[in-house]
Amino acid sequence: MLPHNFPAWQTVYTYSRNWKRTGVRTQLHDTFHSALRMLSGRDEELSAAILDSQSVKTAGNAEDKGDDAGKKVVGRKRHILVDTLGLIIGIVVHSAGIQDYDGAQQVLEQVRGKRPRLKLIWADSIYRHVVEWTQKHCGWVLEIVSRAAKTVGFKVLPRRWVVERTFG
């Protein structure tokens, strides 16, 4: 389902696979990430990030799907870690049946050791179980940003809205 002016899908797939295997895709991402941060008047290396997950339905024959009972979704779950501009710095996709704290550990492991200035990560209350793990294994502070106790419906929360915009 590529646009008509692209080469045959096999050619695009081969280049994409080779770029992933040789690390070119990661280098391109990191180069553009740094450039966008600098163009936005930020330091090219981030010091804070936001973590969240989203469960999505998948087709009936998908291999790796599960049941997210909390959100009543059968499918997959994606965990992303974004910088304060909403640019993705880490992503993990797995069965929706895997708990959020397990998925969080996977995405944080993916980024660990690659972002030397990272010190603070904001997340919602579902991640309270990985606060200590994050400090112990990654050396970062995981700060929980919770809704007020009596809030009903949608409420924009400081910092967390950035990751929601990225999902959108």
PDB file of C-alpha atoms in Angstrom:
ATOM      1  CA  MET A   1       0.000   0.000   0.000  1.00  0.00           C
ATOM      2  CA  LEU A   2       2.828   2.383  -0.871  1.00  0.00           C
ATOM      3  CA  PRO A   3       2.184   5.609  -2.775  1.00  0.00           C
ATOM      4  CA  HIS A   4       2.230   5.187  -6.559  1.00  0.00           C
ATOM      5  CA  ASN A   5       5.535   7.039  -7.001  1.00  0.00           C
ATOM      6  CA  PHE A   6       7.468   4.621  -4.744  1.00  0.00           C
ATOM      7  CA  PRO A   7       9.421   1.640  -6.113  1.00  0.00           C
ATOM      8  CA  ALA A   8       8.025  -1.896  -5.847  1.00  0.00           C
ATOM      9  CA  TRP A   9       7.292  -2.937  -2.247  1.00  0.00           C
ATOM     10  CA  GLN A  10      10.032  -5.586  -2.381  1.00  0.00           C
ATOM     11  CA  THR A  11      12.645  -2.888  -3.067  1.00  0.00           C
ATOM     12  CA  VAL A  12      11.397  -0.676  -0.242  1.00  0.00           C
ATOM     13  CA  TYR A  13      11.280  -3.648   2.127  1.00  0.00           C
ATOM     14  CA  THR A  14      14.837  -4.712   1.236  1.00  0.00           C
ATOM     15  CA  TYR A  15      16.233  -1.235   1.860  1.00  0.00           C
ATOM     16  CA  SER A  16      14.311  -0.929   5.119  1.00  0.00           C
ATOM     17  CA  ARG A  17      15.494  -4.344   6.331  1.00  0.00           C
ATOM     18  CA  ASN A  18      19.109  -3.570   5.406  1.00  0.00           C
ATOM     19  CA  TRP A  19      18.976  -0.150   7.087  1.00  0.00           C
ATOM     20  CA  LYS A  20      17.639  -1.760  10.255  1.00  0.00           C
ATOM     21  CA  ARG A  21      20.257  -4.531  10.203  1.00  0.00           C
ATOM     22  CA  THR A  22      23.200  -2.145   9.673  1.00  0.00           C
ATOM     23  CA  GLY A  23      21.988   0.523  12.098  1.00  0.00           C
ATOM     24  CA  VAL A  24      21.394   3.190   9.439  1.00  0.00           C
ATOM     25  CA  ARG A  25      17.751   3.583  10.444  1.00  0.00           C
ATOM     26  CA  THR A  26      18.723   4.300  14.073  1.00  0.00           C
ATOM     27  CA  GLN A  27      21.423   6.750  12.956  1.00  0.00           C
ATOM     28  CA  LEU A  28      18.923   8.600  10.762  1.00  0.00           C
ATOM     29  CA  HIS A  29      16.398   8.760  13.602  1.00  0.00           C
ATOM     30  CA  ASP A  30      18.969  10.040  16.108  1.00  0.00           C
ATOM     31  CA  THR A  31      20.357  12.629  13.685  1.00  0.00           C
ATOM     32  CA  PHE A  32      16.907  14.019  12.865  1.00  0.00           C
ATOM     33  CA  HIS A  33      15.908  13.895  16.546  1.00  0.00           C
ATOM     34  CA  SER A  34      18.912  16.015  17.565  1.00  0.00           C
ATOM     35  CA  ALA A  35      18.373  18.456  14.692  1.00  0.00           C
ATOM     36  CA  LEU A  36      14.676  18.940  15.524  1.00  0.00           C
ATOM     37  CA  ARG A  37      15.484  19.565  19.180  1.00  0.00           C
ATOM     38  CA  MET A  38      18.094  22.179  18.270  1.00  0.00           C
ATOM     39  CA  LEU A  39      15.722  23.867  15.798  1.00  0.00           C
ATOM     40  CA  SER A  40      13.192  24.078  18.640  1.00  0.00           C
ATOM     41  CA  GLY A  41      15.707  25.875  20.847  1.00  0.00           C
ATOM     42  CA  ARG A  42      16.378  22.844  23.049  1.00  0.00           C
ATOM     43  CA  ASP A  43      19.597  21.069  23.930  1.00  0.00           C
ATOM     44  CA  GLU A  44      20.151  18.324  21.370  1.00  0.00           C
ATOM     45  CA  GLU A  45      20.297  15.720  24.149  1.00  0.00           C
ATOM     46  CA  LEU A  46      17.147  15.335  26.257  1.00  0.00           C
ATOM     47  CA  SER A  47      17.036  15.399  30.050  1.00  0.00           C
ATOM     48  CA  ALA A  48      13.349  14.504  30.578  1.00  0.00           C
ATOM     49  CA  ALA A  49      10.878  12.147  28.937  1.00  0.00           C
ATOM     50  CA  ILE A  50       7.284  10.927  29.158  1.00  0.00           C
ATOM     51  CA  LEU A  51       6.192   7.259  29.226  1.00  0.00           C
ATOM     52  CA  ASP A  52       2.796   5.822  28.320  1.00  0.00           C
ATOM     53  CA  SER A  53       1.077   2.913  26.595  1.00  0.00           C
ATOM     54  CA  GLN A  54      -1.826   2.461  24.216  1.00  0.00           C
ATOM     55  CA  SER A  55      -3.807  -0.709  23.531  1.00  0.00           C
ATOM     56  CA  VAL A  56      -5.138  -1.196  20.014  1.00  0.00           C
ATOM     57  CA  LYS A  57      -7.346  -3.806  18.396  1.00  0.00           C
ATOM     58  CA  THR A  58      -5.770  -6.129  15.835  1.00  0.00           C
ATOM     59  CA  ALA A  59      -7.119  -8.301  13.076  1.00  0.00           C
ATOM     60  CA  GLY A  60      -8.547 -11.690  14.017  1.00  0.00           C
ATOM     61  CA  ASN A  61      -5.555 -13.613  12.657  1.00  0.00           C
ATOM     62  CA  ALA A  62      -2.788 -11.522  14.263  1.00  0.00           C
ATOM     63  CA  GLU A  63      -0.035 -13.663  15.828  1.00  0.00           C
ATOM     64  CA  ASP A  64       0.860 -11.688  18.931  1.00  0.00           C
ATOM     65  CA  LYS A  65      -2.367 -10.453  20.449  1.00  0.00           C
ATOM     66  CA  GLY A  66      -3.754 -10.608  23.934  1.00  0.00           C
ATOM     67  CA  ASP A  67      -6.492  -9.252  26.149  1.00  0.00           C
ATOM     68  CA  ASP A  68      -6.063  -5.932  27.970  1.00  0.00           C
ATOM     69  CA  ALA A  69      -8.806  -6.508  30.524  1.00  0.00           C
ATOM     70  CA  GLY A  70      -8.524  -3.008  31.983  1.00  0.00           C
ATOM     71  CA  LYS A  71      -9.305  -1.350  28.662  1.00  0.00           C
ATOM     72  CA  LYS A  72     -11.403  -4.206  27.255  1.00  0.00           C
ATOM     73  CA  VAL A  73      -9.254  -4.442  24.133  1.00  0.00           C
ATOM     74  CA  VAL A  74      -8.063  -7.612  22.415  1.00  0.00           C
ATOM     75  CA  GLY A  75      -4.973  -6.842  20.402  1.00  0.00           C
ATOM     76  CA  ARG A  76      -1.572  -5.295  20.931  1.00  0.00           C
ATOM     77  CA  LYS A  77      -0.123  -2.706  23.251  1.00  0.00           C
ATOM     78  CA  ARG A  78       2.533  -0.165  22.384  1.00  0.00           C
ATOM     79  CA  HIS A  79       4.702   1.513  24.985  1.00  0.00           C
ATOM     80  CA  ILE A  80       6.455   4.694  23.955  1.00  0.00           C
ATOM     81  CA  LEU A  81       8.952   6.985  25.587  1.00  0.00           C
ATOM     82  CA  VAL A  82       8.955  10.492  24.117  1.00  0.00           C
ATOM     83  CA  ASP A  83      10.941  13.634  24.821  1.00  0.00           C
ATOM     84  CA  THR A  84       9.276  16.884  25.914  1.00  0.00           C
ATOM     85  CA  LEU A  85       8.593  17.750  22.257  1.00  0.00           C
ATOM     86  CA  GLY A  86       6.761  14.455  21.703  1.00  0.00           C
ATOM     87  CA  LEU A  87       9.516  12.899  19.579  1.00  0.00           C
ATOM     88  CA  ILE A  88       9.823   9.131  20.045  1.00  0.00           C
ATOM     89  CA  ILE A  89      12.996   7.909  21.728  1.00  0.00           C
ATOM     90  CA  GLY A  90      11.876   4.362  22.530  1.00  0.00           C
ATOM     91  CA  ILE A  91       9.057   2.043  21.487  1.00  0.00           C
ATOM     92  CA  VAL A  92       8.036  -1.538  22.247  1.00  0.00           C
ATOM     93  CA  VAL A  93       5.020  -3.357  20.790  1.00  0.00           C
ATOM     94  CA  HIS A  94       3.726  -6.568  22.360  1.00  0.00           C
ATOM     95  CA  SER A  95       0.579  -8.495  23.218  1.00  0.00           C
ATOM     96  CA  ALA A  96      -2.028  -6.385  25.007  1.00  0.00           C
ATOM     97  CA  GLY A  97      -2.124  -9.086  27.680  1.00  0.00           C
ATOM     98  CA  ILE A  98       1.297  -8.085  29.043  1.00  0.00           C
ATOM     99  CA  GLN A  99       1.129  -5.823  32.094  1.00  0.00           C
ATOM    100  CA  ASP A 100       2.070  -2.155  31.705  1.00  0.00           C
ATOM    101  CA  TYR A 101       4.943  -2.372  34.171  1.00  0.00           C
ATOM    102  CA  ASP A 102       6.531  -5.239  32.211  1.00  0.00           C
ATOM    103  CA  GLY A 103       6.223  -3.292  28.965  1.00  0.00           C
ATOM    104  CA  ALA A 104       7.632  -0.197  30.664  1.00  0.00           C
ATOM    105  CA  GLN A 105      10.720  -2.119  31.718  1.00  0.00           C
ATOM    106  CA  GLN A 106      11.223  -3.284  28.137  1.00  0.00           C
ATOM    107  CA  VAL A 107      11.090   0.224  26.658  1.00  0.00           C
ATOM    108  CA  LEU A 108      13.270   1.678  29.426  1.00  0.00           C
ATOM    109  CA  GLU A 109      15.845  -1.096  28.878  1.00  0.00           C
ATOM    110  CA  GLN A 110      15.860  -0.176  25.198  1.00  0.00           C
ATOM    111  CA  VAL A 111      16.856   3.415  26.000  1.00  0.00           C
ATOM    112  CA  ARG A 112      19.133   2.760  28.995  1.00  0.00           C
ATOM    113  CA  GLY A 113      22.749   3.723  28.331  1.00  0.00           C
ATOM    114  CA  LYS A 114      21.871   5.666  25.158  1.00  0.00           C
ATOM    115  CA  ARG A 115      20.685   8.972  26.678  1.00  0.00           C
ATOM    116  CA  PRO A 116      23.361  10.252  29.084  1.00  0.00           C
ATOM    117  CA  ARG A 117      21.511  13.442  30.147  1.00  0.00           C
ATOM    118  CA  LEU A 118      18.178  11.721  30.836  1.00  0.00           C
ATOM    119  CA  LYS A 119      17.287  12.149  34.513  1.00  0.00           C
ATOM    120  CA  LEU A 120      13.482  12.405  34.814  1.00  0.00           C
ATOM    121  CA  ILE A 121      10.568  10.475  33.319  1.00  0.00           C
ATOM    122  CA  TRP A 122       6.912  11.377  33.848  1.00  0.00           C
ATOM    123  CA  ALA A 123       4.248   8.652  33.705  1.00  0.00           C
ATOM    124  CA  ASP A 124       0.729   7.869  34.868  1.00  0.00           C
ATOM    125  CA  SER A 125      -0.140   5.938  38.010  1.00  0.00           C
ATOM    126  CA  ILE A 126      -0.200   2.515  36.308  1.00  0.00           C
ATOM    127  CA  TYR A 127       3.619   2.694  36.335  1.00  0.00           C
ATOM    128  CA  ARG A 128       3.931   3.132  40.121  1.00  0.00           C
ATOM    129  CA  HIS A 129       5.225  -0.459  40.302  1.00  0.00           C
ATOM    130  CA  VAL A 130       8.357   0.405  38.297  1.00  0.00           C
ATOM    131  CA  VAL A 131       9.419   3.567  40.160  1.00  0.00           C
ATOM    132  CA  GLU A 132      12.026   1.741  42.262  1.00  0.00           C
ATOM    133  CA  TRP A 133      13.109  -0.517  39.382  1.00  0.00           C
ATOM    134  CA  THR A 134      13.707   2.553  37.185  1.00  0.00           C
ATOM    135  CA  GLN A 135      15.861   4.228  39.849  1.00  0.00           C
ATOM    136  CA  LYS A 136      17.814   1.051  40.622  1.00  0.00           C
ATOM    137  CA  HIS A 137      18.444  -0.237  37.092  1.00  0.00           C
ATOM    138  CA  CYS A 138      18.496   2.955  35.024  1.00  0.00           C
ATOM    139  CA  GLY A 139      19.378   5.708  37.488  1.00  0.00           C
ATOM    140  CA  TRP A 140      16.381   7.825  36.453  1.00  0.00           C
ATOM    141  CA  VAL A 141      13.604   9.327  38.530  1.00  0.00           C
ATOM    142  CA  LEU A 142      10.170   8.070  37.465  1.00  0.00           C
ATOM    143  CA  GLU A 143       7.652  10.673  38.619  1.00  0.00           C
ATOM    144  CA  ILE A 144       3.979   9.726  38.666  1.00  0.00           C
ATOM    145  CA  VAL A 145       1.621  12.425  37.358  1.00  0.00           C
ATOM    146  CA  SER A 146      -1.846  11.541  38.641  1.00  0.00           C
ATOM    147  CA  ARG A 147      -5.287  12.989  38.028  1.00  0.00           C
ATOM    148  CA  ALA A 148      -6.983  14.722  40.923  1.00  0.00           C
ATOM    149  CA  ALA A 149      -9.025  12.239  42.989  1.00  0.00           C
ATOM    150  CA  LYS A 150     -12.454  13.642  42.054  1.00  0.00           C
ATOM    151  CA  THR A 151     -11.752  14.318  38.372  1.00  0.00           C
ATOM    152  CA  VAL A 152     -14.396  12.902  36.042  1.00  0.00           C
ATOM    153  CA  GLY A 153     -13.806  12.490  32.310  1.00  0.00           C
ATOM    154  CA  PHE A 154     -10.863  13.798  30.315  1.00  0.00           C
ATOM    155  CA  LYS A 155      -8.473  16.247  31.959  1.00  0.00           C
ATOM    156  CA  VAL A 156      -5.267  17.604  30.419  1.00  0.00           C
ATOM    157  CA  LEU A 157      -2.400  16.780  32.772  1.00  0.00           C
ATOM    158  CA  PRO A 158       0.926  18.615  32.857  1.00  0.00           C
ATOM    159  CA  ARG A 159       3.615  16.859  30.796  1.00  0.00           C
ATOM    160  CA  ARG A 160       1.508  13.764  30.065  1.00  0.00           C
ATOM    161  CA  TRP A 161      -0.465  15.487  27.295  1.00  0.00           C
ATOM    162  CA  VAL A 162       2.700  15.427  25.151  1.00  0.00           C
ATOM    163  CA  VAL A 163       2.739  11.624  24.873  1.00  0.00           C
ATOM    164  CA  GLU A 164      -1.020  11.576  24.202  1.00  0.00           C
ATOM    165  CA  ARG A 165      -0.474  13.988  21.307  1.00  0.00           C
ATOM    166  CA  THR A 166       2.172  11.639  19.907  1.00  0.00           C
ATOM    167  CA  PHE A 167      -0.271   8.731  20.048  1.00  0.00           C
ATOM    168  CA  GLY A 168      -2.861  10.928  18.318  1.00  0.00           C
TER     169      GLY A 168
END
